[in-house]
Coordinates of C-alpha atoms and ligand atoms in Angstrom, one line a residue:
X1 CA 0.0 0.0 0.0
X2 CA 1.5 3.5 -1.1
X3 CA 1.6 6.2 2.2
X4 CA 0.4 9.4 0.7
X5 CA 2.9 11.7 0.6
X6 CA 2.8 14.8 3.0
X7 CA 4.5 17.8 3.4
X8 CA 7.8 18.8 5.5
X9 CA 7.9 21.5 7.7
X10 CA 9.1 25.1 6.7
X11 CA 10.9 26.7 9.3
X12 CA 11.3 30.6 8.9
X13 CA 14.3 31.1 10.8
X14 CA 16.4 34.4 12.2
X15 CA 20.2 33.7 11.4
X16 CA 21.1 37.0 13.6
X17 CA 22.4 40.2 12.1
X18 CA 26.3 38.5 11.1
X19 CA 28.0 37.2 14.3
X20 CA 27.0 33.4 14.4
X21 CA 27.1 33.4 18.0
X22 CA 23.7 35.8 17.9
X23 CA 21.8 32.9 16.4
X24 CA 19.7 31.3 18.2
X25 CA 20.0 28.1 20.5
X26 CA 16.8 26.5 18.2
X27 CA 17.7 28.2 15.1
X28 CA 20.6 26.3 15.3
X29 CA 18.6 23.1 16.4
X30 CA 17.3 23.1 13.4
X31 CA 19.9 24.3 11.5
X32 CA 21.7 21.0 12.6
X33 CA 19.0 18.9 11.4
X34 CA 17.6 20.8 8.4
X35 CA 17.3 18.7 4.9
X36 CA 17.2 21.7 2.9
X37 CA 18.0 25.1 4.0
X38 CA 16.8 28.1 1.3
X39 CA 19.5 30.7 2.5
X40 CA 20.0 34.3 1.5
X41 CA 22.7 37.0 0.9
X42 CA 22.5 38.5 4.6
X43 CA 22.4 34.9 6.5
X44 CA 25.6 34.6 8.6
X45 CA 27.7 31.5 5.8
X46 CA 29.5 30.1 8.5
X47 CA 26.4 28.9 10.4
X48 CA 25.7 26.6 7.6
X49 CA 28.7 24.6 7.7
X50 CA 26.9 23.0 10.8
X51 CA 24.5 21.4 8.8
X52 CA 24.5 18.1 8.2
X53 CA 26.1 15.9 5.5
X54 CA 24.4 16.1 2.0
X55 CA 21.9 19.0 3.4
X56 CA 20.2 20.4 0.3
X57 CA 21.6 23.8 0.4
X58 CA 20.2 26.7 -2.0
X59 CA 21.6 30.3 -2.4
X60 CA 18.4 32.4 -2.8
X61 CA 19.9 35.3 -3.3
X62 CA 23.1 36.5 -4.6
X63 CA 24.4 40.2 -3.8
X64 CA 25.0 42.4 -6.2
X65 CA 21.7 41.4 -8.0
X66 CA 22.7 38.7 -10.6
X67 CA 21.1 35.1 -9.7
X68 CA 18.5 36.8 -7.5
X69 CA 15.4 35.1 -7.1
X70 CA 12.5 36.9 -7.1
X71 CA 10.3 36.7 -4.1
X72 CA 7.5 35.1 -5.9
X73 CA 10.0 32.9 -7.1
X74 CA 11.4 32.2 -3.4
X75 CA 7.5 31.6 -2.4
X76 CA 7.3 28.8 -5.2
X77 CA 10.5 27.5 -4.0
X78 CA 9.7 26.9 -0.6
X79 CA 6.8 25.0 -0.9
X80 CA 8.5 22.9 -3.5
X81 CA 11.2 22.0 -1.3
X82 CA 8.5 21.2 1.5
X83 CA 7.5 18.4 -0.8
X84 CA 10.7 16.9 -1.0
X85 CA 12.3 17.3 2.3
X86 CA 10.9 16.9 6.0
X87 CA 12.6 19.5 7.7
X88 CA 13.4 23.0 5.3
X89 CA 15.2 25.8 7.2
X90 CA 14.6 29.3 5.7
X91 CA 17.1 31.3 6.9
X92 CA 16.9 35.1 7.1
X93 CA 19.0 37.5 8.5
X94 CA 18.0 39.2 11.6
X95 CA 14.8 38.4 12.5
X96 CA 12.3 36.9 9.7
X97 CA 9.8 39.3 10.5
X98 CA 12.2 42.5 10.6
X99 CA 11.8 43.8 6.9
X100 CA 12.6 40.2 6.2
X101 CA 9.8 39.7 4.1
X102 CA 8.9 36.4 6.2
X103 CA 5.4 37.3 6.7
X104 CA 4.8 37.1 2.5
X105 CA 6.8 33.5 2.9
X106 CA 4.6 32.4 5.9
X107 CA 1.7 33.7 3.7
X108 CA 2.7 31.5 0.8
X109 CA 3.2 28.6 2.6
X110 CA 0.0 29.1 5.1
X111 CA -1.7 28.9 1.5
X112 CA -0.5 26.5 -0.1
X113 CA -1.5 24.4 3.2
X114 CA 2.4 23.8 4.3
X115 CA 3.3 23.7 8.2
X116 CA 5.4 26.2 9.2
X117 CA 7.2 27.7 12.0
X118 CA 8.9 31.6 12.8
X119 CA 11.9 31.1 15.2
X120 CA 12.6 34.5 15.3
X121 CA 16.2 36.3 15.3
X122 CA 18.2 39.4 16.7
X123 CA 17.4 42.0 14.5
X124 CA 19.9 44.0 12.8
X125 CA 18.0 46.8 14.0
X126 CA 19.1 46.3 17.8
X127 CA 21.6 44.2 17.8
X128 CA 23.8 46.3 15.4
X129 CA 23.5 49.7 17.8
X130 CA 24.3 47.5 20.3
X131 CA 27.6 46.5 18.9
X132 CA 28.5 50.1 18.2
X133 CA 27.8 51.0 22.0
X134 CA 24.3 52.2 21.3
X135 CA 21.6 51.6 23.4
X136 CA 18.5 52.2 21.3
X137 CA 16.5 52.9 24.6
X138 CA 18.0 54.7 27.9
X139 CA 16.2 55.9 30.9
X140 CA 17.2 59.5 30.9
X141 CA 17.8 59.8 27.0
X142 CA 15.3 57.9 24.9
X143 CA 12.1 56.4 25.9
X144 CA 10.8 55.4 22.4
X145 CA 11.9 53.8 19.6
X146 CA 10.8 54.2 16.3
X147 CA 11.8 51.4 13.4
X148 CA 11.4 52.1 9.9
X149 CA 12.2 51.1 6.4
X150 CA 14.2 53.9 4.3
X151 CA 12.5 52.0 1.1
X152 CA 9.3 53.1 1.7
X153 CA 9.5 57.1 1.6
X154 CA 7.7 57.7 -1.5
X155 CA 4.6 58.5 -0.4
X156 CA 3.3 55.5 -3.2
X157 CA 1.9 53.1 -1.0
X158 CA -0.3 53.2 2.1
X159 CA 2.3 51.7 4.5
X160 CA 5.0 54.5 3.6
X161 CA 6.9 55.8 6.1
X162 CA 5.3 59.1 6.8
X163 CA 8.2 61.6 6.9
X164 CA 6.0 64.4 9.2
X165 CA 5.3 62.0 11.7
X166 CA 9.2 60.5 12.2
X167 CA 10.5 63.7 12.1
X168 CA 8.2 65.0 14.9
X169 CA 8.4 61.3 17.0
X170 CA 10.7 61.7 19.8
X171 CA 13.4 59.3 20.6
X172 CA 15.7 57.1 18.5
X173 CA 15.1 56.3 15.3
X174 CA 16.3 53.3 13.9
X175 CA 16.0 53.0 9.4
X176 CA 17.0 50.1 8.1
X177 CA 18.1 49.6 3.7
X178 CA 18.4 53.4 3.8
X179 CA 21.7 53.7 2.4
X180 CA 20.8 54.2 -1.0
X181 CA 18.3 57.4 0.5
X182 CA 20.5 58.6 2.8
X183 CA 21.1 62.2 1.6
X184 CA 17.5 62.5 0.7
X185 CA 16.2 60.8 3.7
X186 CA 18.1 63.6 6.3
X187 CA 16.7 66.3 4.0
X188 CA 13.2 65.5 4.1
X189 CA 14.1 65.0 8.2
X190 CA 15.0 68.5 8.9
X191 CA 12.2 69.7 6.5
X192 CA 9.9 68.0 8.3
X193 CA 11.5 69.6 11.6
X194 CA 14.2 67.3 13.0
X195 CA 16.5 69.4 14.7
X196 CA 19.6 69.4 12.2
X197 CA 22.0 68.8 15.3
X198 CA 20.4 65.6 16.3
X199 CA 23.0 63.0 16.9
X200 CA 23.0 60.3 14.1
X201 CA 25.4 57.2 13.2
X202 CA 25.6 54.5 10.2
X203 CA 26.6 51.3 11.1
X204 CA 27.6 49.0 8.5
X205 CA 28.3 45.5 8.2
X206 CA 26.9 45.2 12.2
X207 CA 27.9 42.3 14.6
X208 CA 30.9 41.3 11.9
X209 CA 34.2 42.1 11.5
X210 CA 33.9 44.7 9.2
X211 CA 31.8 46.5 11.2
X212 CA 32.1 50.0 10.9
X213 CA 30.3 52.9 12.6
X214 CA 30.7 56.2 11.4
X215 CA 28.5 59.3 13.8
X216 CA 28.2 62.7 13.4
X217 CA 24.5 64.6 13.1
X218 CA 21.3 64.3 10.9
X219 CA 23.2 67.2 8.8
X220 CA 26.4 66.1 8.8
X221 CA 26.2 62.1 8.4
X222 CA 25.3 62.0 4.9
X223 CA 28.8 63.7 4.1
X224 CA 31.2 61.8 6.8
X225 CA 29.4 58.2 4.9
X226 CA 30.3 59.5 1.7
X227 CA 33.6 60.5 2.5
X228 CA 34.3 57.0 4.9
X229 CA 33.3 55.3 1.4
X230 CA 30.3 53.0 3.5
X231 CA 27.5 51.7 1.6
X232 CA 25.1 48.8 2.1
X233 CA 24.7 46.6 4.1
X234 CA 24.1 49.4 7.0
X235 CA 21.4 50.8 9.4
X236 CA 21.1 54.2 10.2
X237 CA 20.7 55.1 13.7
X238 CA 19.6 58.8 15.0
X239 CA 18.8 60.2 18.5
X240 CA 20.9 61.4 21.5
X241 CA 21.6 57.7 22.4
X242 CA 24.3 58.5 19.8
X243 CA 26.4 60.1 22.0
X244 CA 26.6 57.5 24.5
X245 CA 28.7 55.5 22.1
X246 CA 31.5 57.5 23.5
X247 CA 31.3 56.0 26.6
X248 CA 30.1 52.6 25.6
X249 CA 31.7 51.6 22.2
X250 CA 33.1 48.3 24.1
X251 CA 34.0 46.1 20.8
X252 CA 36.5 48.4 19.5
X253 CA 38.7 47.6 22.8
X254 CA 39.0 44.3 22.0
X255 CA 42.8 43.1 21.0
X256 CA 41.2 40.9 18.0
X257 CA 38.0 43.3 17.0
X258 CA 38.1 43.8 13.0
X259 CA 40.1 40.8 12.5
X260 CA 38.4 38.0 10.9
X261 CA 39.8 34.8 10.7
X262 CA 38.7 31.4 9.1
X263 CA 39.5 28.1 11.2
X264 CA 39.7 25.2 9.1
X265 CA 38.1 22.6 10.7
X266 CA 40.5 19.8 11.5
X267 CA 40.6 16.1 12.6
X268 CA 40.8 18.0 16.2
X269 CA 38.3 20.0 15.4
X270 CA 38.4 23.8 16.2
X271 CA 35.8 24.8 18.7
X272 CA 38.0 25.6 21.4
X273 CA 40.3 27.6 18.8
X274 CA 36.9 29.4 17.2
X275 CA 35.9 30.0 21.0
X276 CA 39.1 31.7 22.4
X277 CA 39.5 33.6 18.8
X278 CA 35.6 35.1 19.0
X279 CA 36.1 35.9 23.1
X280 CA 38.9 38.0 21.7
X281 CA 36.9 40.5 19.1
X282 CA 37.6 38.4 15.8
X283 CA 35.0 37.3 13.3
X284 CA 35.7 33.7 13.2
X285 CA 34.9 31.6 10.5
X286 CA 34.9 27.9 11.0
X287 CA 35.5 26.4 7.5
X288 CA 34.7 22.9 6.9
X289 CA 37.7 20.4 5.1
X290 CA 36.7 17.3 5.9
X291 CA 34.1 15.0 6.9
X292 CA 34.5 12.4 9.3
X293 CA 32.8 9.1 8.1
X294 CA 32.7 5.6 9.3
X295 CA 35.6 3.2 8.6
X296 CA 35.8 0.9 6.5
X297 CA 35.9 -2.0 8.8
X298 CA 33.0 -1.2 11.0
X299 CA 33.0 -5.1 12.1
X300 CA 36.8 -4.5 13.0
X301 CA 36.2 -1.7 15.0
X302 CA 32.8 -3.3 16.6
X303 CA 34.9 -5.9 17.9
X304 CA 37.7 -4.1 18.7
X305 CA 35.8 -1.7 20.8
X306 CA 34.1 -5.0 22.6
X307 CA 37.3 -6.4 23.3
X308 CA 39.4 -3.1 24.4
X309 CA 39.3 -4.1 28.0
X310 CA 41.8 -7.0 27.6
X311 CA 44.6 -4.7 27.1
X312 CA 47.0 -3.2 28.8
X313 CA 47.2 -0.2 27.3
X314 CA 44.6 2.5 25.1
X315 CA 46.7 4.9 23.2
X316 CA 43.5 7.6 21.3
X317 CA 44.9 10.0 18.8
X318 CA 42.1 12.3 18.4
X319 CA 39.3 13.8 20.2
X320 CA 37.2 12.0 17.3
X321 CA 39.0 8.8 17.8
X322 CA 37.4 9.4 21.6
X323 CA 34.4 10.5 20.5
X324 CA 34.1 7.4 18.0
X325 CA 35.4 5.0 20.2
X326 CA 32.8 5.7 23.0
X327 CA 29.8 5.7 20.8
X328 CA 30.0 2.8 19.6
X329 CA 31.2 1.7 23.8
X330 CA 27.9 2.8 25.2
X331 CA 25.8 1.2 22.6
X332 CA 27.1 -2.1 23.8
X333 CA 28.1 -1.1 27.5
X334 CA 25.8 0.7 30.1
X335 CA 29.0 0.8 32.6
X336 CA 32.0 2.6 31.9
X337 CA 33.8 -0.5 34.3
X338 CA 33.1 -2.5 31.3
X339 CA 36.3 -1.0 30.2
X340 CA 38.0 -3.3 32.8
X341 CA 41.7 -1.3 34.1
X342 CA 43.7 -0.3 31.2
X343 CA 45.7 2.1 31.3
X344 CA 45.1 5.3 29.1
X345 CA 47.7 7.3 26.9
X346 CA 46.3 10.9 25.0
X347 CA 48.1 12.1 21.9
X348 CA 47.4 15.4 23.2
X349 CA 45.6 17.8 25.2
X350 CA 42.6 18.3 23.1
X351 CA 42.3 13.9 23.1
X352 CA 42.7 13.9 26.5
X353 CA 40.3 16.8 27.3
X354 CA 37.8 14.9 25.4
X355 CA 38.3 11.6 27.7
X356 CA 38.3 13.8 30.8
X357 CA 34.3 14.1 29.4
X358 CA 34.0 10.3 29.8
X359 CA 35.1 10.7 33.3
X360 CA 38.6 9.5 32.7
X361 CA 42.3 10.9 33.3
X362 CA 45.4 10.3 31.4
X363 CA 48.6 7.7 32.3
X364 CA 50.8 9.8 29.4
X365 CA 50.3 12.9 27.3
X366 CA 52.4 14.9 25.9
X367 CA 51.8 18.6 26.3
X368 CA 52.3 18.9 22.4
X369 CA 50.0 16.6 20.0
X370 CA 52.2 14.9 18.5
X371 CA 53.0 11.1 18.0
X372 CA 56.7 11.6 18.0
X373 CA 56.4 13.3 21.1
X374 CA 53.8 10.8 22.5
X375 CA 56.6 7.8 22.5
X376 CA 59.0 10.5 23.9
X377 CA 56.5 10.8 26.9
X378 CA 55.8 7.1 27.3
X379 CA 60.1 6.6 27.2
X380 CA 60.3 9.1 30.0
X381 CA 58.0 7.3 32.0
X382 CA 59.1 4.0 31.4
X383 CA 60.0 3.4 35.2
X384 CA 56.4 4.5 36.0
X385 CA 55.1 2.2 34.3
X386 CA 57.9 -0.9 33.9
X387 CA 58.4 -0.4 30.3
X388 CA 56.3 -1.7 27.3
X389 CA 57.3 -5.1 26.9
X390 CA 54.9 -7.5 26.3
X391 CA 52.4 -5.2 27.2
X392 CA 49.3 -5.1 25.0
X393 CA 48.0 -1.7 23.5
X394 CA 45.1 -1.4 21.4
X395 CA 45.6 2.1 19.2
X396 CA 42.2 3.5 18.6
X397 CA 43.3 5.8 15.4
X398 CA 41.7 6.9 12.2
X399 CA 42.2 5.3 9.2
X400 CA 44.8 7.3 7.5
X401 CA 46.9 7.8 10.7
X402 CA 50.3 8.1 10.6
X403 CA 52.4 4.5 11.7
X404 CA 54.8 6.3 14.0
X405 CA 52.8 5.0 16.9
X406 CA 52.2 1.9 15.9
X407 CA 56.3 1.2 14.7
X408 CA 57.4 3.0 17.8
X409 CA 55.3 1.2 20.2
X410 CA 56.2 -2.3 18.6
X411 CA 59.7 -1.6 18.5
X412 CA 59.7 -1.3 21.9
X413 CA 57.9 -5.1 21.8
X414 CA 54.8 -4.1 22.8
X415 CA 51.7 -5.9 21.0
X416 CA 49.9 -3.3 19.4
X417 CA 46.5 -3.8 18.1
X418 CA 44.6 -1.6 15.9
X419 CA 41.1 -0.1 16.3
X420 CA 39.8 2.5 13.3
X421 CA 37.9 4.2 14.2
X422 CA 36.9 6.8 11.8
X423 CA 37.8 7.7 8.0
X424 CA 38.5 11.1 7.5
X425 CA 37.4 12.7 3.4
X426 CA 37.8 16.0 1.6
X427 CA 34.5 18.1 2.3
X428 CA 32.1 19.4 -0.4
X429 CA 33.6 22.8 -1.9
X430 CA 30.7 24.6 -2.6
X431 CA 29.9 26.2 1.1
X432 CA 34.0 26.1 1.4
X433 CA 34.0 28.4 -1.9
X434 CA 31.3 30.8 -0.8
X435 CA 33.5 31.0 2.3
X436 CA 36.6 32.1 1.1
X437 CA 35.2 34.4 -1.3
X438 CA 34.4 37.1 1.2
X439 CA 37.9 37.4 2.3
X440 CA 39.5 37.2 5.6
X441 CA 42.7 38.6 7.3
X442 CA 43.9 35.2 8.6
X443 CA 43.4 31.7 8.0
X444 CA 44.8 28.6 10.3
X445 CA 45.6 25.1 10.2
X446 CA 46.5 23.0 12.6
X447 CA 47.3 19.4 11.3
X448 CA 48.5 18.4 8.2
X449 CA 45.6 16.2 7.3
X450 CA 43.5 19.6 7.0
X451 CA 46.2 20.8 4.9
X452 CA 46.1 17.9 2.5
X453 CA 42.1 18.5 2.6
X454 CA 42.1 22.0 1.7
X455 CA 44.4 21.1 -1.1
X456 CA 41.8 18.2 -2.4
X457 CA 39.6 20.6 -2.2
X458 CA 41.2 22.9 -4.4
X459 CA 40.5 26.3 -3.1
X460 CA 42.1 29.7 -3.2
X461 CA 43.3 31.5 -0.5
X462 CA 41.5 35.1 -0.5
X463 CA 43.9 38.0 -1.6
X464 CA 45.9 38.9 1.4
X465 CA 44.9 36.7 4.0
X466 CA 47.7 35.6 6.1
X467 CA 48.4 31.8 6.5
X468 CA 48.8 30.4 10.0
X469 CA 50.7 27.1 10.6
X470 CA 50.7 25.3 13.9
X471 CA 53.8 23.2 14.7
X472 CA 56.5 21.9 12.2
X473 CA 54.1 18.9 11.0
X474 CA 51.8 21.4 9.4
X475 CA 54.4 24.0 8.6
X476 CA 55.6 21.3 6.1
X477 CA 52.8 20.2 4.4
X478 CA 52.0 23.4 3.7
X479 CA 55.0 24.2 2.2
X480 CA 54.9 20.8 0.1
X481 CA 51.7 22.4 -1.0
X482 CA 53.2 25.7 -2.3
X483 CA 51.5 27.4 0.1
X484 CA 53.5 30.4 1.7
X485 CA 53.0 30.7 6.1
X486 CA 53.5 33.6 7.0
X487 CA 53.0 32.8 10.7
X488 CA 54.6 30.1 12.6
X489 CA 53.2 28.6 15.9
X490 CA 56.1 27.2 17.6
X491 CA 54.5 24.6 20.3
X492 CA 51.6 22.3 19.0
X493 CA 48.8 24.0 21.4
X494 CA 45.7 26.4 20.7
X495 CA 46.4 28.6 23.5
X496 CA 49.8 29.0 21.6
X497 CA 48.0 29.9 18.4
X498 CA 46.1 32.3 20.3
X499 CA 48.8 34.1 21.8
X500 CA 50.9 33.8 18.3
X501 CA 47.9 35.6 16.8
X502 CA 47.5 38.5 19.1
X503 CA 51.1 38.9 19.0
X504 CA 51.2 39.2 15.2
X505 CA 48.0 41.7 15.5
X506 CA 48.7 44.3 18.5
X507 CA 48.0 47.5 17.0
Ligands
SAH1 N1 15.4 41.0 8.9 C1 16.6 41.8 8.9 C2 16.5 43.0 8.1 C3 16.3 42.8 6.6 S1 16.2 44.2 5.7 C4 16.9 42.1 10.4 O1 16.0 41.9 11.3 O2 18.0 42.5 10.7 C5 17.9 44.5 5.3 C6 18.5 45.7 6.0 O3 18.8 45.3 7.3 C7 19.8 46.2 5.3 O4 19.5 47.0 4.3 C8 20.4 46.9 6.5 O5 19.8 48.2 6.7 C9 20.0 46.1 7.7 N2 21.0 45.1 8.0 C10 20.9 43.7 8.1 N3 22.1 43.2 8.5 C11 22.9 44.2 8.8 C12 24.2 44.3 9.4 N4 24.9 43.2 9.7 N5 24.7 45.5 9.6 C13 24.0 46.6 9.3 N6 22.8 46.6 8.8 C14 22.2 45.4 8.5

């Protein structure tokens, strides 16, 4: 019997003005889970590289006009995609309801009888005063807030902005696409009675690293944007809360503020790099190289995993290997005892930070994550331990590993058995592409599997973006790549990076 077919959900979703970390906690739930997601020019890229492997992903919207879909077009789209996916993520920046033309899309989709959801967004229109040090309200300065469009002003159609009435409304006024009006828009202002004094500031580019705020008054801010050479995209804010920017501009103090920076996403992976980067004032950009996939011996690494507690020893290279290995652990086990006494080794901080989740500490780690520098460790603390011989040690590893660990180990007559964990393949280009295409002042890597991967991949750096190499592993492969570093992180650590970045930066 043939289920009839019914419609996916269509969720109308806020990306946040620009700085992924203003998204919100379900946007990105669903983000994570979407089967399609119908994106456009102002959504935040880098939040869709969390989407999930083969998500259907379609650019609805080009800047700079060519390849724009029309919004009739975008309506038809939707509910097309509802047909042949479950879950569809629209994604909008700033809120969907914000001059976001999400009510038309609800509309469309309410008609065409498709489920849908808002999850709405930061707006643009608070969050980017915000960043400039602007509070749109304040108890002694502003108690109103007026939003408009700067699209509108014509006068054509009965939801203009009427011109008399903003003038005259007291408080800050927030006008969002009026770049292109901007001239006009002030004029018509003090015509209509704005006091040609009153503070005013453009903010382009809001919440990202090019942000960029220029203030001055209603009569003077059309001439300081010209002259600043700002255009779209950019919100105009005007009121005596202007002024208070002074005091409360906080993002320009930060030692990475204007800096963005693209992480490639490594074997490692590169939260906590993205994390301390983004604390610091940069844009970060996490840019996907590889996808981790399942090995190709999952009935080796089934039984492996089974049978890990009859050795003496776990050496795990990689937080994945960690993450892999226990996975497929709990869906035999309920007890971590299970696991029986071995003793545990960490290629490296980040490895053994993710065993420390799993409620277990580390015999030997080196402070660097590196395997040569592993089998130094476990030499040094041979008398700890009485040595390696005969000792078992199952090597929980992906696929393409280097052997150092497994020659070293074995050299020093240890029985060393194998567990593969995970394969590790080039990621799709496309997002990648899109990526690198805005530009970006720095780029890192911290393994020389990424490396390889971004090669496979075949992308191009962006014109003057600086490379970043972490240890000498890297630092080689990228050279055998032809790629120039211009940056060189001595010890194999992110707080290293970090520091080797601000360094390289201080103003
Ligand atoms: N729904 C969006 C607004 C869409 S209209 C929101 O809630 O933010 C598009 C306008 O929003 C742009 O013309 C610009 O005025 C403003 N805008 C959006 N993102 C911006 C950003 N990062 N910085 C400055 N202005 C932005």
């Amino acid at each position: 019997m043939s289920k009839e077919k019914t419609a996916g959900c269509v969720y109308l979703v806020g990306a946040g003005p620009g700085d992924p970390g203003l998204m919100t906690v379900r946007g990105m739930e669903l983000l994570k889970r979407a089967d399609c997601v119908v994106y456009d020019a102002l959504s935040p890229l880098q939040v869709l590289s969390c989407c999930k492997e083969g998500c259907d992903l379609v650019d609805a919207g080009k800047r700079g006009g060519n390849h724009t879909l029309s919004q009739e077009k975008i309506n038809e789209l939707l509910v097309k995609k509802a047909w042949e996916h479950r879950c569809v993520v629209r994604l909008k920046g700033g809120d969907p309801f914000v001059f976001g033309r999400g009510g038309e899309e609800a509309q469309a989709l309410q008609k065409a009888g498709i489920p849908f959801e808002i999850v709405p967004g930061v707006s643009s229109a608070l969050a980017g005063p915000a960043y400039a040090g602007i509070p749109v309200t304040h108890r002694s300065v502003a108690s109103q807030l007026t939003l408009v469009t700067g699209h509108e002003m014509d006068g054509k159609n009965a939801a203009a902005v009427q011109m008399d009435a903003l003038a005259s409304a007291p408080g800050t006024k927030v006008i969002l696409m009026g770049m292109e009006n901007l001239r006009e828009l002030m004029n018509q202002l003090q015509q209509e009675g704005q006091a040609p004094e009153t503070p005013a500031a453009v903010i382009q580019w809001a919440t990202t690293a090019r942000q960029r705020c220029v203030r001055g008054t209603v009569s003077t801010i059309a001439d300081a944007v010209a002259q600043a050479g700002i255009g779209s995209p950019a919100l105009i804010v005007i009121g005596d809360v202007v002024d208070l920017a002074e005091e409360l501009s906080w993002r320009d103090r930060l030692p990475l503020a204007g800096r963005r920076i693209i992480v490639t996403r490594s074997r490692e992976q590169a939260g906590r790099l993205s994390q301390l980067l983004s604390e610091l004032g940069a844009e970060v950009i996490s840019l996907p190289t590889l996808r981790i996939v399942p090995p190709a011996d999952k009935r080796a690494f089934a039984e492996a995993v089974v049978n890990a507690r009859h050795h003496d020893w776990i050496v795990f290279s990689s937080p994945n290997g960690v993450q892999k290995f226990f996975d497929a652990f709990f869906s035999v086990y309920e007890d971590l005892r299970e696991l029986g006494g071995s003793r545990i080794a960490a290629l490296g901080p980040g490895t053994a930070a993710e065993l420390r989740k799993h409620g277990l500490m580390v015999d030997v780690m080196p402070k660097e994550a590196i395997a040569e520098k592993l089998i130094e460790e476990f030499d040094r603390r041979e008398d700890d331990f009485g040595g390696l011989e005969h000792c078992s040690v199952l090597w929980v590893h992906a696929q393409q590993a280097r052997r150092i660990i497994f020659d070293e180990l074995t050299k020093r007559k240890a029985i060393v058995d194998e567990c593969i964990a995970y394969d590790v393949k080039p990621a799709d280009s496309s997002l990648a592409t899109r990526i690198l295409e805005n530009g970006a002042d720095l780029i890192t890597f911290t393994s020389s599997s990424t490396v390889r991967h971004f090669v496979a991949m075949n992308l191009h750096l962006p014109e003057n973006c600086r490379v970043v190499s972490m240890g000498p592993v890297t630092g080689r492969a990228l050279q055998e790549a032809g790629i120039r570093v211009d940056l060189e992180v001595p010890l194999h650590t992110i707080e290293n990076m970090v520091e080797t970045i601000c360094r390289a930066e201080k103003k």
